[in-house]
PDB file of N, CA and C in Angstrom:
ATOM      1  N   MET A   1       1.723  14.478  33.338  1.00 66.00           N
ATOM      2  CA  MET A   1       2.388  13.355  32.700  1.00 66.00           C
ATOM      3  C   MET A   1       2.338  13.545  31.191  1.00 66.00           C
ATOM      4  N   SER A   2       3.409  13.225  30.538  1.00 84.00           N
ATOM      5  CA  SER A   2       3.399  13.254  29.081  1.00 84.00           C
ATOM      6  C   SER A   2       3.644  11.836  28.571  1.00 84.00           C
ATOM      7  N   LEU A   3       3.256  11.610  27.353  1.00 89.00           N
ATOM      8  CA  LEU A   3       3.394  10.267  26.792  1.00 89.00           C
ATOM      9  C   LEU A   3       4.858   9.885  26.631  1.00 89.00           C
ATOM     10  N   ILE A   4       5.130   8.638  26.896  1.00 91.00           N
ATOM     11  CA  ILE A   4       6.459   8.074  26.661  1.00 91.00           C
ATOM     12  C   ILE A   4       6.447   7.568  25.226  1.00 91.00           C
ATOM     13  N   LEU A   5       7.302   8.133  24.388  1.00 90.00           N
ATOM     14  CA  LEU A   5       7.292   7.784  22.967  1.00 90.00           C
ATOM     15  C   LEU A   5       8.489   6.927  22.563  1.00 90.00           C
ATOM     16  N   THR A   6       9.199   6.429  23.532  1.00 93.00           N
ATOM     17  CA  THR A   6      10.288   5.488  23.272  1.00 93.00           C
ATOM     18  C   THR A   6       9.856   4.136  23.828  1.00 93.00           C
ATOM     19  N   PRO A   7      10.421   3.052  23.323  1.00 94.00           N
ATOM     20  CA  PRO A   7      10.008   1.731  23.809  1.00 94.00           C
ATOM     21  C   PRO A   7      10.086   1.648  25.332  1.00 94.00           C
ATOM     22  N   ASN A   8       8.994   1.206  25.957  1.00 95.00           N
ATOM     23  CA  ASN A   8       8.908   1.188  27.408  1.00 95.00           C
ATOM     24  C   ASN A   8       8.180  -0.044  27.923  1.00 95.00           C
ATOM     25  N   ILE A   9       7.871  -0.988  27.067  1.00 95.00           N
ATOM     26  CA  ILE A   9       7.138  -2.182  27.482  1.00 95.00           C
ATOM     27  C   ILE A   9       8.135  -3.199  28.026  1.00 95.00           C
ATOM     28  N   GLU A  10       7.892  -3.613  29.262  1.00 95.00           N
ATOM     29  CA  GLU A  10       8.728  -4.644  29.851  1.00 95.00           C
ATOM     30  C   GLU A  10       8.492  -5.950  29.079  1.00 95.00           C
ATOM     31  N   ARG A  11       9.561  -6.528  28.582  1.00 96.00           N
ATOM     32  CA  ARG A  11       9.505  -7.783  27.827  1.00 96.00           C
ATOM     33  C   ARG A  11       8.466  -7.704  26.694  1.00 96.00           C
ATOM     34  N   PRO A  12       8.706  -6.831  25.721  1.00 96.00           N
ATOM     35  CA  PRO A  12       7.732  -6.609  24.649  1.00 96.00           C
ATOM     36  C   PRO A  12       7.379  -7.863  23.868  1.00 96.00           C
ATOM     37  N   ASP A  13       8.331  -8.760  23.663  1.00 97.00           N
ATOM     38  CA  ASP A  13       8.011  -9.992  22.935  1.00 97.00           C
ATOM     39  C   ASP A  13       6.994 -10.832  23.697  1.00 97.00           C
ATOM     40  N   CYS A  14       7.121 -10.871  25.001  1.00 97.00           N
ATOM     41  CA  CYS A  14       6.167 -11.618  25.827  1.00 97.00           C
ATOM     42  C   CYS A  14       4.785 -10.966  25.802  1.00 97.00           C
ATOM     43  N   PHE A  15       4.775  -9.629  25.817  1.00 97.00           N
ATOM     44  CA  PHE A  15       3.496  -8.919  25.710  1.00 97.00           C
ATOM     45  C   PHE A  15       2.814  -9.231  24.384  1.00 97.00           C
ATOM     46  N   TYR A  16       3.580  -9.139  23.295  1.00 96.00           N
ATOM     47  CA  TYR A  16       3.016  -9.390  21.969  1.00 96.00           C
ATOM     48  C   TYR A  16       2.503 -10.828  21.883  1.00 96.00           C
ATOM     49  N   GLU A  17       3.260 -11.771  22.430  1.00 97.00           N
ATOM     50  CA  GLU A  17       2.822 -13.166  22.416  1.00 97.00           C
ATOM     51  C   GLU A  17       1.520 -13.335  23.201  1.00 97.00           C
ATOM     52  N   ALA A  18       1.431 -12.718  24.378  1.00 98.00           N
ATOM     53  CA  ALA A  18       0.214 -12.820  25.185  1.00 98.00           C
ATOM     54  C   ALA A  18      -0.987 -12.247  24.437  1.00 98.00           C
ATOM     55  N   LEU A  19      -0.777 -11.132  23.752  1.00 96.00           N
ATOM     56  CA  LEU A  19      -1.861 -10.507  22.993  1.00 96.00           C
ATOM     57  C   LEU A  19      -2.298 -11.381  21.822  1.00 96.00           C
ATOM     58  N   THR A  20      -1.330 -11.926  21.083  1.00 97.00           N
ATOM     59  CA  THR A  20      -1.695 -12.755  19.926  1.00 97.00           C
ATOM     60  C   THR A  20      -2.317 -14.072  20.356  1.00 97.00           C
ATOM     61  N   VAL A  21      -1.835 -14.660  21.448  1.00 98.00           N
ATOM     62  CA  VAL A  21      -2.426 -15.900  21.950  1.00 98.00           C
ATOM     63  C   VAL A  21      -3.872 -15.644  22.383  1.00 98.00           C
ATOM     64  N   ALA A  22      -4.108 -14.514  23.032  1.00 98.00           N
ATOM     65  CA  ALA A  22      -5.461 -14.186  23.490  1.00 98.00           C
ATOM     66  C   ALA A  22      -6.434 -14.021  22.328  1.00 98.00           C
ATOM     67  N   GLN A  23      -5.912 -13.669  21.145  1.00 97.00           N
ATOM     68  CA  GLN A  23      -6.783 -13.421  19.996  1.00 97.00           C
ATOM     69  C   GLN A  23      -6.743 -14.527  18.946  1.00 97.00           C
ATOM     70  N   ARG A  24      -5.915 -15.519  19.165  1.00 97.00           N
ATOM     71  CA  ARG A  24      -5.665 -16.547  18.151  1.00 97.00           C
ATOM     72  C   ARG A  24      -6.931 -17.199  17.613  1.00 97.00           C
ATOM     73  N   ASP A  25      -7.844 -17.555  18.492  1.00 97.00           N
ATOM     74  CA  ASP A  25      -9.044 -18.277  18.063  1.00 97.00           C
ATOM     75  C   ASP A  25     -10.271 -17.378  17.932  1.00 97.00           C
ATOM     76  N   LEU A  26     -10.054 -16.077  17.953  1.00 97.00           N
ATOM     77  CA  LEU A  26     -11.175 -15.142  17.845  1.00 97.00           C
ATOM     78  C   LEU A  26     -11.424 -14.765  16.390  1.00 97.00           C
ATOM     79  N   SER A  27     -12.672 -14.476  16.088  1.00 97.00           N
ATOM     80  CA  SER A  27     -12.987 -13.909  14.777  1.00 97.00           C
ATOM     81  C   SER A  27     -12.422 -12.494  14.733  1.00 97.00           C
ATOM     82  N   GLU A  28     -12.368 -11.922  13.542  1.00 97.00           N
ATOM     83  CA  GLU A  28     -11.878 -10.551  13.416  1.00 97.00           C
ATOM     84  C   GLU A  28     -12.727  -9.600  14.254  1.00 97.00           C
ATOM     85  N   ALA A  29     -14.034  -9.781  14.224  1.00 98.00           N
ATOM     86  CA  ALA A  29     -14.929  -8.906  14.989  1.00 98.00           C
ATOM     87  C   ALA A  29     -14.687  -9.061  16.488  1.00 98.00           C
ATOM     88  N   ALA A  30     -14.523 -10.292  16.955  1.00 98.00           N
ATOM     89  CA  ALA A  30     -14.274 -10.515  18.384  1.00 98.00           C
ATOM     90  C   ALA A  30     -12.916  -9.949  18.798  1.00 98.00           C
ATOM     91  N   ALA A  31     -11.908 -10.083  17.933  1.00 97.00           N
ATOM     92  CA  ALA A  31     -10.586  -9.512  18.225  1.00 97.00           C
ATOM     93  C   ALA A  31     -10.662  -7.989  18.272  1.00 97.00           C
ATOM     94  N   ASN A  32     -11.416  -7.390  17.360  1.00 97.00           N
ATOM     95  CA  ASN A  32     -11.600  -5.932  17.376  1.00 97.00           C
ATOM     96  C   ASN A  32     -12.305  -5.487  18.655  1.00 97.00           C
ATOM     97  N   ASP A  33     -13.319  -6.264  19.092  1.00 98.00           N
ATOM     98  CA  ASP A  33     -14.014  -5.946  20.343  1.00 98.00           C
ATOM     99  C   ASP A  33     -13.055  -6.039  21.531  1.00 98.00           C
ATOM    100  N   MET A  34     -12.215  -7.079  21.535  1.00 98.00           N
ATOM    101  CA  MET A  34     -11.244  -7.232  22.609  1.00 98.00           C
ATOM    102  C   MET A  34     -10.273  -6.061  22.620  1.00 98.00           C
ATOM    103  N   ASN A  35      -9.801  -5.660  21.437  1.00 97.00           N
ATOM    104  CA  ASN A  35      -8.886  -4.523  21.348  1.00 97.00           C
ATOM    105  C   ASN A  35      -9.537  -3.247  21.866  1.00 97.00           C
ATOM    106  N   ALA A  36     -10.808  -3.049  21.556  1.00 97.00           N
ATOM    107  CA  ALA A  36     -11.519  -1.859  22.040  1.00 97.00           C
ATOM    108  C   ALA A  36     -11.609  -1.882  23.565  1.00 97.00           C
ATOM    109  N   ARG A  37     -11.921  -3.045  24.137  1.00 98.00           N
ATOM    110  CA  ARG A  37     -11.978  -3.150  25.596  1.00 98.00           C
ATOM    111  C   ARG A  37     -10.608  -2.912  26.216  1.00 98.00           C
ATOM    112  N   LEU A  38      -9.562  -3.463  25.583  1.00 97.00           N
ATOM    113  CA  LEU A  38      -8.199  -3.276  26.076  1.00 97.00           C
ATOM    114  C   LEU A  38      -7.814  -1.793  26.052  1.00 97.00           C
ATOM    115  N   VAL A  39      -8.162  -1.090  24.987  1.00 97.00           N
ATOM    116  CA  VAL A  39      -7.878   0.349  24.897  1.00 97.00           C
ATOM    117  C   VAL A  39      -8.565   1.098  26.036  1.00 97.00           C
ATOM    118  N   LEU A  40      -9.822   0.757  26.325  1.00 97.00           N
ATOM    119  CA  LEU A  40     -10.541   1.451  27.400  1.00 97.00           C
ATOM    120  C   LEU A  40      -9.938   1.143  28.769  1.00 97.00           C
ATOM    121  N   ILE A  41      -9.529  -0.095  28.984  1.00 98.00           N
ATOM    122  CA  ILE A  41      -8.880  -0.461  30.253  1.00 98.00           C
ATOM    123  C   ILE A  41      -7.572   0.308  30.418  1.00 98.00           C
ATOM    124  N   LEU A  42      -6.756   0.343  29.354  1.00 96.00           N
ATOM    125  CA  LEU A  42      -5.476   1.050  29.426  1.00 96.00           C
ATOM    126  C   LEU A  42      -5.680   2.564  29.514  1.00 96.00           C
ATOM    127  N   ALA A  43      -6.716   3.097  28.856  1.00 97.00           N
ATOM    128  CA  ALA A  43      -7.020   4.522  28.961  1.00 97.00           C
ATOM    129  C   ALA A  43      -7.389   4.870  30.394  1.00 97.00           C
ATOM    130  N   ASN A  44      -8.120   3.996  31.043  1.00 97.00           N
ATOM    131  CA  ASN A  44      -8.457   4.226  32.440  1.00 97.00           C
ATOM    132  C   ASN A  44      -7.195   4.226  33.302  1.00 97.00           C
ATOM    133  N   GLN A  45      -6.237   3.380  32.976  1.00 96.00           N
ATOM    134  CA  GLN A  45      -4.971   3.335  33.705  1.00 96.00           C
ATOM    135  C   GLN A  45      -4.187   4.635  33.525  1.00 96.00           C
ATOM    136  N   VAL A  46      -4.174   5.167  32.300  1.00 94.00           N
ATOM    137  CA  VAL A  46      -3.478   6.428  32.023  1.00 94.00           C
ATOM    138  C   VAL A  46      -4.181   7.578  32.744  1.00 94.00           C
ATOM    139  N   GLY A  47      -5.495   7.676  32.519  1.00 95.00           N
ATOM    140  CA  GLY A  47      -6.316   8.622  33.248  1.00 95.00           C
ATOM    141  C   GLY A  47      -6.304  10.061  32.754  1.00 95.00           C
ATOM    142  N   CYS A  48      -5.176  10.611  32.422  1.00 95.00           N
ATOM    143  CA  CYS A  48      -5.049  12.025  32.058  1.00 95.00           C
ATOM    144  C   CYS A  48      -5.635  12.280  30.669  1.00 95.00           C
ATOM    145  N   LEU A  49      -6.649  13.143  30.616  1.00 96.00           N
ATOM    146  CA  LEU A  49      -7.328  13.412  29.343  1.00 96.00           C
ATOM    147  C   LEU A  49      -6.381  13.965  28.292  1.00 96.00           C
ATOM    148  N   GLU A  50      -5.492  14.868  28.666  1.00 95.00           N
ATOM    149  CA  GLU A  50      -4.566  15.437  27.683  1.00 95.00           C
ATOM    150  C   GLU A  50      -3.647  14.365  27.106  1.00 95.00           C
ATOM    151  N   ASP A  51      -3.168  13.437  27.930  1.00 95.00           N
ATOM    152  CA  ASP A  51      -2.337  12.340  27.434  1.00 95.00           C
ATOM    153  C   ASP A  51      -3.138  11.439  26.499  1.00 95.00           C
ATOM    154  N   LEU A  52      -4.381  11.175  26.858  1.00 96.00           N
ATOM    155  CA  LEU A  52      -5.231  10.333  26.016  1.00 96.00           C
ATOM    156  C   LEU A  52      -5.497  11.005  24.668  1.00 96.00           C
ATOM    157  N   LYS A  53      -5.739  12.307  24.675  1.00 95.00           N
ATOM    158  CA  LYS A  53      -5.945  13.033  23.417  1.00 95.00           C
ATOM    159  C   LYS A  53      -4.686  12.989  22.555  1.00 95.00           C
ATOM    160  N   GLN A  54      -3.516  13.149  23.195  1.00 94.00           N
ATOM    161  CA  GLN A  54      -2.262  13.081  22.441  1.00 94.00           C
ATOM    162  C   GLN A  54      -2.076  11.688  21.840  1.00 94.00           C
ATOM    163  N   ALA A  55      -2.402  10.649  22.589  1.00 94.00           N
ATOM    164  CA  ALA A  55      -2.283   9.281  22.089  1.00 94.00           C
ATOM    165  C   ALA A  55      -3.227   9.050  20.914  1.00 94.00           C
ATOM    166  N   ILE A  56      -4.441   9.560  21.012  1.00 94.00           N
ATOM    167  CA  ILE A  56      -5.405   9.442  19.909  1.00 94.00           C
ATOM    168  C   ILE A  56      -4.861  10.125  18.665  1.00 94.00           C
ATOM    169  N   GLU A  57      -4.320  11.316  18.850  1.00 93.00           N
ATOM    170  CA  GLU A  57      -3.763  12.058  17.715  1.00 93.00           C
ATOM    171  C   GLU A  57      -2.601  11.295  17.075  1.00 93.00           C
ATOM    172  N   LEU A  58      -1.707  10.756  17.912  1.00 91.00           N
ATOM    173  CA  LEU A  58      -0.550  10.020  17.386  1.00 91.00           C
ATOM    174  C   LEU A  58      -0.954   8.723  16.683  1.00 91.00           C
ATOM    175  N   ALA A  59      -2.054   8.119  17.123  1.00 91.00           N
ATOM    176  CA  ALA A  59      -2.498   6.858  16.537  1.00 91.00           C
ATOM    177  C   ALA A  59      -3.391   7.044  15.317  1.00 91.00           C
ATOM    178  N   SER A  60      -3.787   8.279  15.036  1.00 91.00           N
ATOM    179  CA  SER A  60      -4.722   8.519  13.939  1.00 91.00           C
ATOM    180  C   SER A  60      -4.062   8.309  12.580  1.00 91.00           C
ATOM    181  N   PRO A  61      -4.857   7.949  11.574  1.00 89.00           N
ATOM    182  CA  PRO A  61      -4.306   7.797  10.224  1.00 89.00           C
ATOM    183  C   PRO A  61      -3.626   9.071   9.723  1.00 89.00           C
ATOM    184  N   ALA A  62      -4.126  10.235  10.092  1.00 86.00           N
ATOM    185  CA  ALA A  62      -3.511  11.496   9.654  1.00 86.00           C
ATOM    186  C   ALA A  62      -2.099  11.625  10.216  1.00 86.00           C
ATOM    187  N   ALA A  63      -1.886  11.177  11.451  1.00 78.00           N
ATOM    188  CA  ALA A  63      -0.550  11.246  12.053  1.00 78.00           C
ATOM    189  C   ALA A  63       0.409  10.334  11.313  1.00 78.00           C
ATOM    190  N   LEU A  64      -0.069   9.196  10.865  1.00 72.00           N
ATOM    191  CA  LEU A  64       0.785   8.276  10.111  1.00 72.00           C
ATOM    192  C   LEU A  64       1.220   8.929   8.802  1.00 72.00           C
ATOM    193  N   LEU A  65       0.301   9.612   8.133  1.00 71.00           N
ATOM    194  CA  LEU A  65       0.653  10.309   6.899  1.00 71.00           C
ATOM    195  C   LEU A  65       1.682  11.395   7.171  1.00 71.00           C
ATOM    196  N   ASP A  66       1.465  12.157   8.258  1.00 68.00           N
ATOM    197  CA  ASP A  66       2.417  13.206   8.626  1.00 68.00           C
ATOM    198  C   ASP A  66       3.773  12.616   8.981  1.00 68.00           C
ATOM    199  N   GLU A  67       3.769  11.491   9.710  1.00 65.00           N
ATOM    200  CA  GLU A  67       5.027  10.850  10.112  1.00 65.00           C
ATOM    201  C   GLU A  67       5.804  10.380   8.891  1.00 65.00           C
ATOM    202  N   ASN A  68       5.093   9.832   7.912  1.00 66.00           N
ATOM    203  CA  ASN A  68       5.760   9.385   6.685  1.00 66.00           C
ATOM    204  C   ASN A  68       6.347  10.561   5.918  1.00 66.00           C
ATOM    205  N   ALA A  69       5.751  11.731   6.080  1.00 64.00           N
ATOM    206  CA  ALA A  69       6.255  12.925   5.414  1.00 64.00           C
ATOM    207  C   ALA A  69       7.330  13.618   6.250  1.00 64.00           C
ATOM    208  N   GLY A  70       7.540  13.113   7.469  1.00 62.00           N
ATOM    209  CA  GLY A  70       8.565  13.677   8.342  1.00 62.00           C
ATOM    210  C   GLY A  70       8.103  14.879   9.136  1.00 62.00           C
ATOM    211  N   ASP A  71       6.773  15.104   9.224  1.00 57.00           N
ATOM    212  CA  ASP A  71       6.271  16.294   9.907  1.00 57.00           C
ATOM    213  C   ASP A  71       5.768  16.043  11.323  1.00 57.00           C
ATOM    214  N   ALA A  72       5.483  14.807  11.675  1.00 53.00           N
ATOM    215  CA  ALA A  72       4.877  14.535  12.974  1.00 53.00           C
ATOM    216  C   ALA A  72       5.896  13.971  13.944  1.00 53.00           C
ATOM    217  N   PRO A  73       5.656  14.195  15.256  1.00 56.00           N
ATOM    218  CA  PRO A  73       6.523  13.550  16.231  1.00 56.00           C
ATOM    219  C   PRO A  73       6.367  12.039  16.092  1.00 56.00           C
ATOM    220  N   GLN A  74       7.454  11.330  16.156  1.00 55.00           N
ATOM    221  CA  GLN A  74       7.400   9.895  15.967  1.00 55.00           C
ATOM    222  C   GLN A  74       7.343   9.165  17.294  1.00 55.00           C
ATOM    223  N   ALA A  75       6.474   8.189  17.362  1.00 55.00           N
ATOM    224  CA  ALA A  75       6.387   7.318  18.523  1.00 55.00           C
ATOM    225  C   ALA A  75       7.373   6.185  18.280  1.00 55.00           C
ATOM    226  N   SER A  76       8.627   6.442  18.540  1.00 48.00           N
ATOM    227  CA  SER A  76       9.695   5.487  18.238  1.00 48.00           C
ATOM    228  C   SER A  76       9.390   4.117  18.818  1.00 48.00           C
ATOM    229  N   GLY A  77       9.587   3.113  17.995  1.00 52.00           N
ATOM    230  CA  GLY A  77       9.392   1.747  18.444  1.00 52.00           C
ATOM    231  C   GLY A  77       7.980   1.250  18.298  1.00 52.00           C
ATOM    232  N   PHE A  78       7.078   2.088  17.839  1.00 54.00           N
ATOM    233  CA  PHE A  78       5.691   1.674  17.689  1.00 54.00           C
ATOM    234  C   PHE A  78       5.374   1.557  16.209  1.00 54.00           C
ATOM    235  N   ALA A  79       4.814   0.432  15.841  1.00 51.00           N
ATOM    236  CA  ALA A  79       4.436   0.205  14.446  1.00 51.00           C
ATOM    237  C   ALA A  79       2.981   0.595  14.264  1.00 51.00           C
ATOM    238  N   ALA A  80       2.686   1.202  13.167  1.00 45.00           N
ATOM    239  CA  ALA A  80       1.312   1.569  12.848  1.00 45.00           C
ATOM    240  C   ALA A  80       0.551   0.336  12.382  1.00 45.00           C
ATOM    241  N   ALA A  81      -0.690   0.234  12.811  1.00 43.00           N
ATOM    242  CA  ALA A  81      -1.529  -0.871  12.358  1.00 43.00           C
ATOM    243  C   ALA A  81      -1.979  -0.609  10.930  1.00 43.00           C
ATOM    244  N   GLU A  82      -2.052  -1.667  10.170  1.00 39.00           N
ATOM    245  CA  GLU A  82      -2.515  -1.514   8.778  1.00 39.00           C
ATOM    246  C   GLU A  82      -3.754  -2.325   8.560  1.00 39.00           C
TER     247      GLU A  82
END
C-alpha cells in the first residue's frame, strides 16, 4: 500500500468539526495528548511500517521546507500545522 496524497476524507468538514469539538474544552497539553493518541490509533489502522515512515517524512518540518522550495512530493489537500 502506498500513501494516498490526494484528498480522501469522507465529508472532511464533518471530520474537522468532530475533531475541533472534541478538543474545544481541552487545554493545549490535553489536546496535544489527544492528538498523539489519535496518531497512534490511526497508525495502527494503517499498519504498514513503510507507509508510516513515509507519512512521518511528509509531516516533518524538513518536508514542509522542501515543499515550499518545490522539491518535495506534495500531499495535496493537506495543510501543514503551524
